[in-house]
Amino acid sequence: MAQYSRIEVASVMKEQGMVPLFFHSDVELGKKLLKACYDGGGRLLEFTSRGDFAFEVFGELNKYATKELPGMIMGVGSVTDAAAASLYMQLGANFIVTPVLREDIAVVCNRRKVLWSPGCGSLTEIARAEELGCEIVKLFPGGTYGPGFVKGIKGPQPWTSIMPTGGVSPTEDNLKGWFDAGVTCVGMGSNLISKEVIANKDYAGLEKTVRETLDLIKRLRK
């Protein structure tokens, strides 16, 4: 069962401004990536469900986070249906992220008061997601739409909280564009936890990048 309610998770997303995300089939490597993000100040991690036996890997990572990393909120991304969402919630997922808007996922997450963030690409989809109780909408793929799309949405719907994923990088120019447009937080995958970081096992470098990126987001919000 989730340790954090959807309101608690949404609050941390808004406070931190960034959700790191990754997938790897190696549990021990995953633990080191997770700890590097945690030591850098990150308190959210989206494990993307993109490989065979991904649920088993997530279960082990979540047990590790619960025991060793107090305050770390683990969630799962790339969830495609209600059955998968339910499975991951049984393994303790505190939030569910999806590539598309699925009402069946909304129902099972709302029943457990677990935050769900559906991938949306139009104002109509965003409005429907909010009608279904969504707190923070995922804009996906973010790089296709860009900050201008966010700014356009915030005009008629200033209450909408948006998290772009894809097309986000830990540079000042990139993040300034998104946060100036009005995003609540950003999802960051391979531009943060890169293939090079994983191949070289550069956990210290990842910790440093996470810390610097979180500090940059704080500065850009002032």
PDB file of N, CA, C and O in Angstrom, residues 97-102 116-130 132 134 136-142 144-145 149 153 160-165:
ATOM      1  N   VAL A  97       2.131   7.034 -13.132  1.00  0.00           N
ATOM      2  CA  VAL A  97       2.235   7.924 -14.293  1.00  0.00           C
ATOM      3  C   VAL A  97       1.981   7.106 -15.553  1.00  0.00           C
ATOM      4  O   VAL A  97       2.494   5.987 -15.691  1.00  0.00           O
ATOM      5  N   THR A  98       1.184   7.653 -16.455  1.00  0.00           N
ATOM      6  CA  THR A  98       0.802   6.918 -17.663  1.00  0.00           C
ATOM      7  C   THR A  98       1.126   7.724 -18.919  1.00  0.00           C
ATOM      8  O   THR A  98       1.133   8.955 -18.880  1.00  0.00           O
ATOM      9  N   PRO A  99       1.398   7.048 -20.032  1.00  0.00           N
ATOM     10  CA  PRO A  99       1.700   7.771 -21.273  1.00  0.00           C
ATOM     11  C   PRO A  99       0.465   8.367 -21.939  1.00  0.00           C
ATOM     12  O   PRO A  99       0.577   9.272 -22.757  1.00  0.00           O
ATOM     13  N   VAL A 100      -0.728   7.842 -21.573  1.00  0.00           N
ATOM     14  CA  VAL A 100      -1.977   8.318 -22.172  1.00  0.00           C
ATOM     15  C   VAL A 100      -3.033   8.465 -21.074  1.00  0.00           C
ATOM     16  O   VAL A 100      -2.845   7.997 -19.948  1.00  0.00           O
ATOM     17  N   LEU A 101      -4.144   9.099 -21.413  1.00  0.00           N
ATOM     18  CA  LEU A 101      -5.254   9.248 -20.478  1.00  0.00           C
ATOM     19  C   LEU A 101      -6.105   7.982 -20.500  1.00  0.00           C
ATOM     20  O   LEU A 101      -6.706   7.649 -21.520  1.00  0.00           O
ATOM     21  N   ARG A 102      -6.141   7.277 -19.380  1.00  0.00           N
ATOM     22  CA  ARG A 102      -6.927   6.045 -19.253  1.00  0.00           C
ATOM     23  C   ARG A 102      -7.866   6.179 -18.051  1.00  0.00           C
ATOM     24  O   ARG A 102      -7.417   6.286 -16.911  1.00  0.00           O
ATOM     25  N   TRP A 116      -2.299   9.944  -9.599  1.00  0.00           N
ATOM     26  CA  TRP A 116      -2.051   9.434 -10.947  1.00  0.00           C
ATOM     27  C   TRP A 116      -1.879  10.635 -11.869  1.00  0.00           C
ATOM     28  O   TRP A 116      -2.546  11.657 -11.730  1.00  0.00           O
ATOM     29  N   SER A 117      -0.943  10.525 -12.780  1.00  0.00           N
ATOM     30  CA  SER A 117      -0.635  11.621 -13.695  1.00  0.00           C
ATOM     31  C   SER A 117      -0.649  11.089 -15.120  1.00  0.00           C
ATOM     32  O   SER A 117       0.285  10.415 -15.554  1.00  0.00           O
ATOM     33  N   PRO A 118      -1.740  11.365 -15.858  1.00  0.00           N
ATOM     34  CA  PRO A 118      -1.870  10.824 -17.213  1.00  0.00           C
ATOM     35  C   PRO A 118      -1.181  11.690 -18.256  1.00  0.00           C
ATOM     36  O   PRO A 118      -1.175  12.917 -18.163  1.00  0.00           O
ATOM     37  N   GLY A 119      -0.609  11.055 -19.259  1.00  0.00           N
ATOM     38  CA  GLY A 119      -0.029  11.784 -20.375  1.00  0.00           C
ATOM     39  C   GLY A 119      -1.125  12.377 -21.249  1.00  0.00           C
ATOM     40  O   GLY A 119      -1.974  11.654 -21.763  1.00  0.00           O
ATOM     41  N   CYS A 120      -1.114  13.693 -21.394  1.00  0.00           N
ATOM     42  CA  CYS A 120      -2.131  14.396 -22.172  1.00  0.00           C
ATOM     43  C   CYS A 120      -1.460  15.263 -23.230  1.00  0.00           C
ATOM     44  O   CYS A 120      -0.342  15.740 -23.040  1.00  0.00           O
ATOM     45  N   GLY A 121      -2.183  15.481 -24.332  1.00  0.00           N
ATOM     46  CA  GLY A 121      -1.615  16.284 -25.412  1.00  0.00           C
ATOM     47  C   GLY A 121      -2.579  17.285 -26.009  1.00  0.00           C
ATOM     48  O   GLY A 121      -2.322  17.846 -27.070  1.00  0.00           O
ATOM     49  N   SER A 122      -3.700  17.517 -25.300  1.00  0.00           N
ATOM     50  CA  SER A 122      -4.658  18.517 -25.769  1.00  0.00           C
ATOM     51  C   SER A 122      -5.387  19.099 -24.575  1.00  0.00           C
ATOM     52  O   SER A 122      -5.442  18.493 -23.490  1.00  0.00           O
ATOM     53  N   LEU A 123      -5.971  20.263 -24.760  1.00  0.00           N
ATOM     54  CA  LEU A 123      -6.726  20.901 -23.691  1.00  0.00           C
ATOM     55  C   LEU A 123      -7.933  20.048 -23.302  1.00  0.00           C
ATOM     56  O   LEU A 123      -8.294  19.960 -22.127  1.00  0.00           O
ATOM     57  N   THR A 124      -8.529  19.386 -24.272  1.00  0.00           N
ATOM     58  CA  THR A 124      -9.672  18.513 -23.991  1.00  0.00           C
ATOM     59  C   THR A 124      -9.260  17.353 -23.090  1.00  0.00           C
ATOM     60  O   THR A 124      -9.955  17.028 -22.117  1.00  0.00           O
ATOM     61  N   GLU A 125      -8.119  16.724 -23.394  1.00  0.00           N
ATOM     62  CA  GLU A 125      -7.637  15.629 -22.549  1.00  0.00           C
ATOM     63  C   GLU A 125      -7.301  16.115 -21.144  1.00  0.00           C
ATOM     64  O   GLU A 125      -7.598  15.440 -20.154  1.00  0.00           O
ATOM     65  N   ILE A 126      -6.684  17.277 -21.062  1.00  0.00           N
ATOM     66  CA  ILE A 126      -6.325  17.831 -19.756  1.00  0.00           C
ATOM     67  C   ILE A 126      -7.580  18.111 -18.936  1.00  0.00           C
ATOM     68  O   ILE A 126      -7.656  17.773 -17.747  1.00  0.00           O
ATOM     69  N   ALA A 127      -8.586  18.710 -19.564  1.00  0.00           N
ATOM     70  CA  ALA A 127      -9.835  19.004 -18.864  1.00  0.00           C
ATOM     71  C   ALA A 127     -10.508  17.724 -18.376  1.00  0.00           C
ATOM     72  O   ALA A 127     -11.016  17.660 -17.254  1.00  0.00           O
ATOM     73  N   ARG A 128     -10.502  16.688 -19.208  1.00  0.00           N
ATOM     74  CA  ARG A 128     -11.110  15.420 -18.812  1.00  0.00           C
ATOM     75  C   ARG A 128     -10.340  14.784 -17.659  1.00  0.00           C
ATOM     76  O   ARG A 128     -10.953  14.239 -16.717  1.00  0.00           O
ATOM     77  N   ALA A 129      -9.022  14.848 -17.713  1.00  0.00           N
ATOM     78  CA  ALA A 129      -8.212  14.299 -16.626  1.00  0.00           C
ATOM     79  C   ALA A 129      -8.547  14.991 -15.307  1.00  0.00           C
ATOM     80  O   ALA A 129      -8.689  14.337 -14.260  1.00  0.00           O
ATOM     81  N   GLU A 130      -8.717  16.291 -15.342  1.00  0.00           N
ATOM     82  CA  GLU A 130      -9.046  17.031 -14.130  1.00  0.00           C
ATOM     83  C   GLU A 130     -10.455  16.699 -13.643  1.00  0.00           C
ATOM     84  O   GLU A 130     -10.707  16.633 -12.433  1.00  0.00           O
ATOM     85  N   LEU A 132     -11.697  13.883 -13.827  1.00  0.00           N
ATOM     86  CA  LEU A 132     -11.540  12.562 -13.216  1.00  0.00           C
ATOM     87  C   LEU A 132     -10.719  12.614 -11.926  1.00  0.00           C
ATOM     88  O   LEU A 132     -10.438  11.581 -11.325  1.00  0.00           O
ATOM     89  N   CYS A 134      -7.583  14.325 -11.482  1.00  0.00           N
ATOM     90  CA  CYS A 134      -6.126  14.436 -11.609  1.00  0.00           C
ATOM     91  C   CYS A 134      -5.610  15.730 -10.969  1.00  0.00           C
ATOM     92  O   CYS A 134      -6.143  16.810 -11.227  1.00  0.00           O
ATOM     93  N   ILE A 136      -2.041  16.594 -11.000  1.00  0.00           N
ATOM     94  CA  ILE A 136      -0.955  17.092 -11.842  1.00  0.00           C
ATOM     95  C   ILE A 136      -0.963  16.319 -13.160  1.00  0.00           C
ATOM     96  O   ILE A 136      -0.824  15.094 -13.160  1.00  0.00           O
ATOM     97  N   VAL A 137      -1.130  17.028 -14.258  1.00  0.00           N
ATOM     98  CA  VAL A 137      -1.212  16.416 -15.581  1.00  0.00           C
ATOM     99  C   VAL A 137       0.192  16.293 -16.169  1.00  0.00           C
ATOM    100  O   VAL A 137       1.000  17.218 -16.082  1.00  0.00           O
ATOM    101  N   LYS A 138       0.465  15.156 -16.777  1.00  0.00           N
ATOM    102  CA  LYS A 138       1.731  14.968 -17.477  1.00  0.00           C
ATOM    103  C   LYS A 138       1.577  15.423 -18.923  1.00  0.00           C
ATOM    104  O   LYS A 138       0.683  14.961 -19.631  1.00  0.00           O
ATOM    105  N   LEU A 139       2.420  16.344 -19.348  1.00  0.00           N
ATOM    106  CA  LEU A 139       2.445  16.754 -20.758  1.00  0.00           C
ATOM    107  C   LEU A 139       3.465  15.880 -21.464  1.00  0.00           C
ATOM    108  O   LEU A 139       4.665  15.932 -21.174  1.00  0.00           O
ATOM    109  N   PHE A 140       2.975  15.055 -22.395  1.00  0.00           N
ATOM    110  CA  PHE A 140       3.862  14.077 -23.040  1.00  0.00           C
ATOM    111  C   PHE A 140       3.487  13.890 -24.507  1.00  0.00           C
ATOM    112  O   PHE A 140       2.298  13.764 -24.827  1.00  0.00           O
ATOM    113  N   PRO A 141       4.509  13.873 -25.382  1.00  0.00           N
ATOM    114  CA  PRO A 141       5.931  14.152 -25.113  1.00  0.00           C
ATOM    115  C   PRO A 141       6.196  15.663 -25.032  1.00  0.00           C
ATOM    116  O   PRO A 141       5.848  16.416 -25.947  1.00  0.00           O
ATOM    117  N   GLY A 142       6.800  16.087 -23.927  1.00  0.00           N
ATOM    118  CA  GLY A 142       6.975  17.510 -23.673  1.00  0.00           C
ATOM    119  C   GLY A 142       7.743  18.233 -24.756  1.00  0.00           C
ATOM    120  O   GLY A 142       7.424  19.370 -25.105  1.00  0.00           O
ATOM    121  N   THR A 144       7.757  17.783 -27.869  1.00  0.00           N
ATOM    122  CA  THR A 144       6.936  18.022 -29.061  1.00  0.00           C
ATOM    123  C   THR A 144       6.073  19.264 -28.890  1.00  0.00           C
ATOM    124  O   THR A 144       5.874  20.028 -29.839  1.00  0.00           O
ATOM    125  N   TYR A 145       5.589  19.476 -27.681  1.00  0.00           N
ATOM    126  CA  TYR A 145       4.677  20.593 -27.425  1.00  0.00           C
ATOM    127  C   TYR A 145       5.412  21.864 -27.012  1.00  0.00           C
ATOM    128  O   TYR A 145       5.108  22.946 -27.494  1.00  0.00           O
ATOM    129  N   PHE A 149       3.113  25.725 -25.411  1.00  0.00           N
ATOM    130  CA  PHE A 149       1.856  25.003 -25.208  1.00  0.00           C
ATOM    131  C   PHE A 149       1.378  25.168 -23.768  1.00  0.00           C
ATOM    132  O   PHE A 149       0.192  25.407 -23.509  1.00  0.00           O
ATOM    133  N   ILE A 153      -2.094  26.896 -22.350  1.00  0.00           N
ATOM    134  CA  ILE A 153      -3.053  26.195 -21.490  1.00  0.00           C
ATOM    135  C   ILE A 153      -3.353  27.001 -20.229  1.00  0.00           C
ATOM    136  O   ILE A 153      -4.494  27.072 -19.766  1.00  0.00           O
ATOM    137  N   THR A 160      -4.590  24.697 -13.681  1.00  0.00           N
ATOM    138  CA  THR A 160      -4.028  23.425 -14.131  1.00  0.00           C
ATOM    139  C   THR A 160      -2.552  23.304 -13.749  1.00  0.00           C
ATOM    140  O   THR A 160      -1.760  24.213 -13.998  1.00  0.00           O
ATOM    141  N   SER A 161      -2.207  22.163 -13.149  1.00  0.00           N
ATOM    142  CA  SER A 161      -0.818  21.868 -12.792  1.00  0.00           C
ATOM    143  C   SER A 161      -0.255  20.898 -13.834  1.00  0.00           C
ATOM    144  O   SER A 161      -0.836  19.839 -14.079  1.00  0.00           O
ATOM    145  N   ILE A 162       0.876  21.269 -14.429  1.00  0.00           N
ATOM    146  CA  ILE A 162       1.429  20.514 -15.546  1.00  0.00           C
ATOM    147  C   ILE A 162       2.855  20.066 -15.255  1.00  0.00           C
ATOM    148  O   ILE A 162       3.672  20.835 -14.741  1.00  0.00           O
ATOM    149  N   MET A 163       3.145  18.805 -15.616  1.00  0.00           N
ATOM    150  CA  MET A 163       4.486  18.237 -15.503  1.00  0.00           C
ATOM    151  C   MET A 163       4.923  17.736 -16.881  1.00  0.00           C
ATOM    152  O   MET A 163       4.513  16.656 -17.309  1.00  0.00           O
ATOM    153  N   PRO A 164       5.733  18.501 -17.603  1.00  0.00           N
ATOM    154  CA  PRO A 164       6.241  18.002 -18.888  1.00  0.00           C
ATOM    155  C   PRO A 164       7.283  16.910 -18.686  1.00  0.00           C
ATOM    156  O   PRO A 164       8.112  16.993 -17.779  1.00  0.00           O
ATOM    157  N   THR A 165       7.208  15.884 -19.510  1.00  0.00           N
ATOM    158  CA  THR A 165       8.214  14.821 -19.511  1.00  0.00           C
ATOM    159  C   THR A 165       8.623  14.574 -20.959  1.00  0.00           C
ATOM    160  O   THR A 165       7.768  14.454 -21.839  1.00  0.00           O
TER     161      THR A 165
END
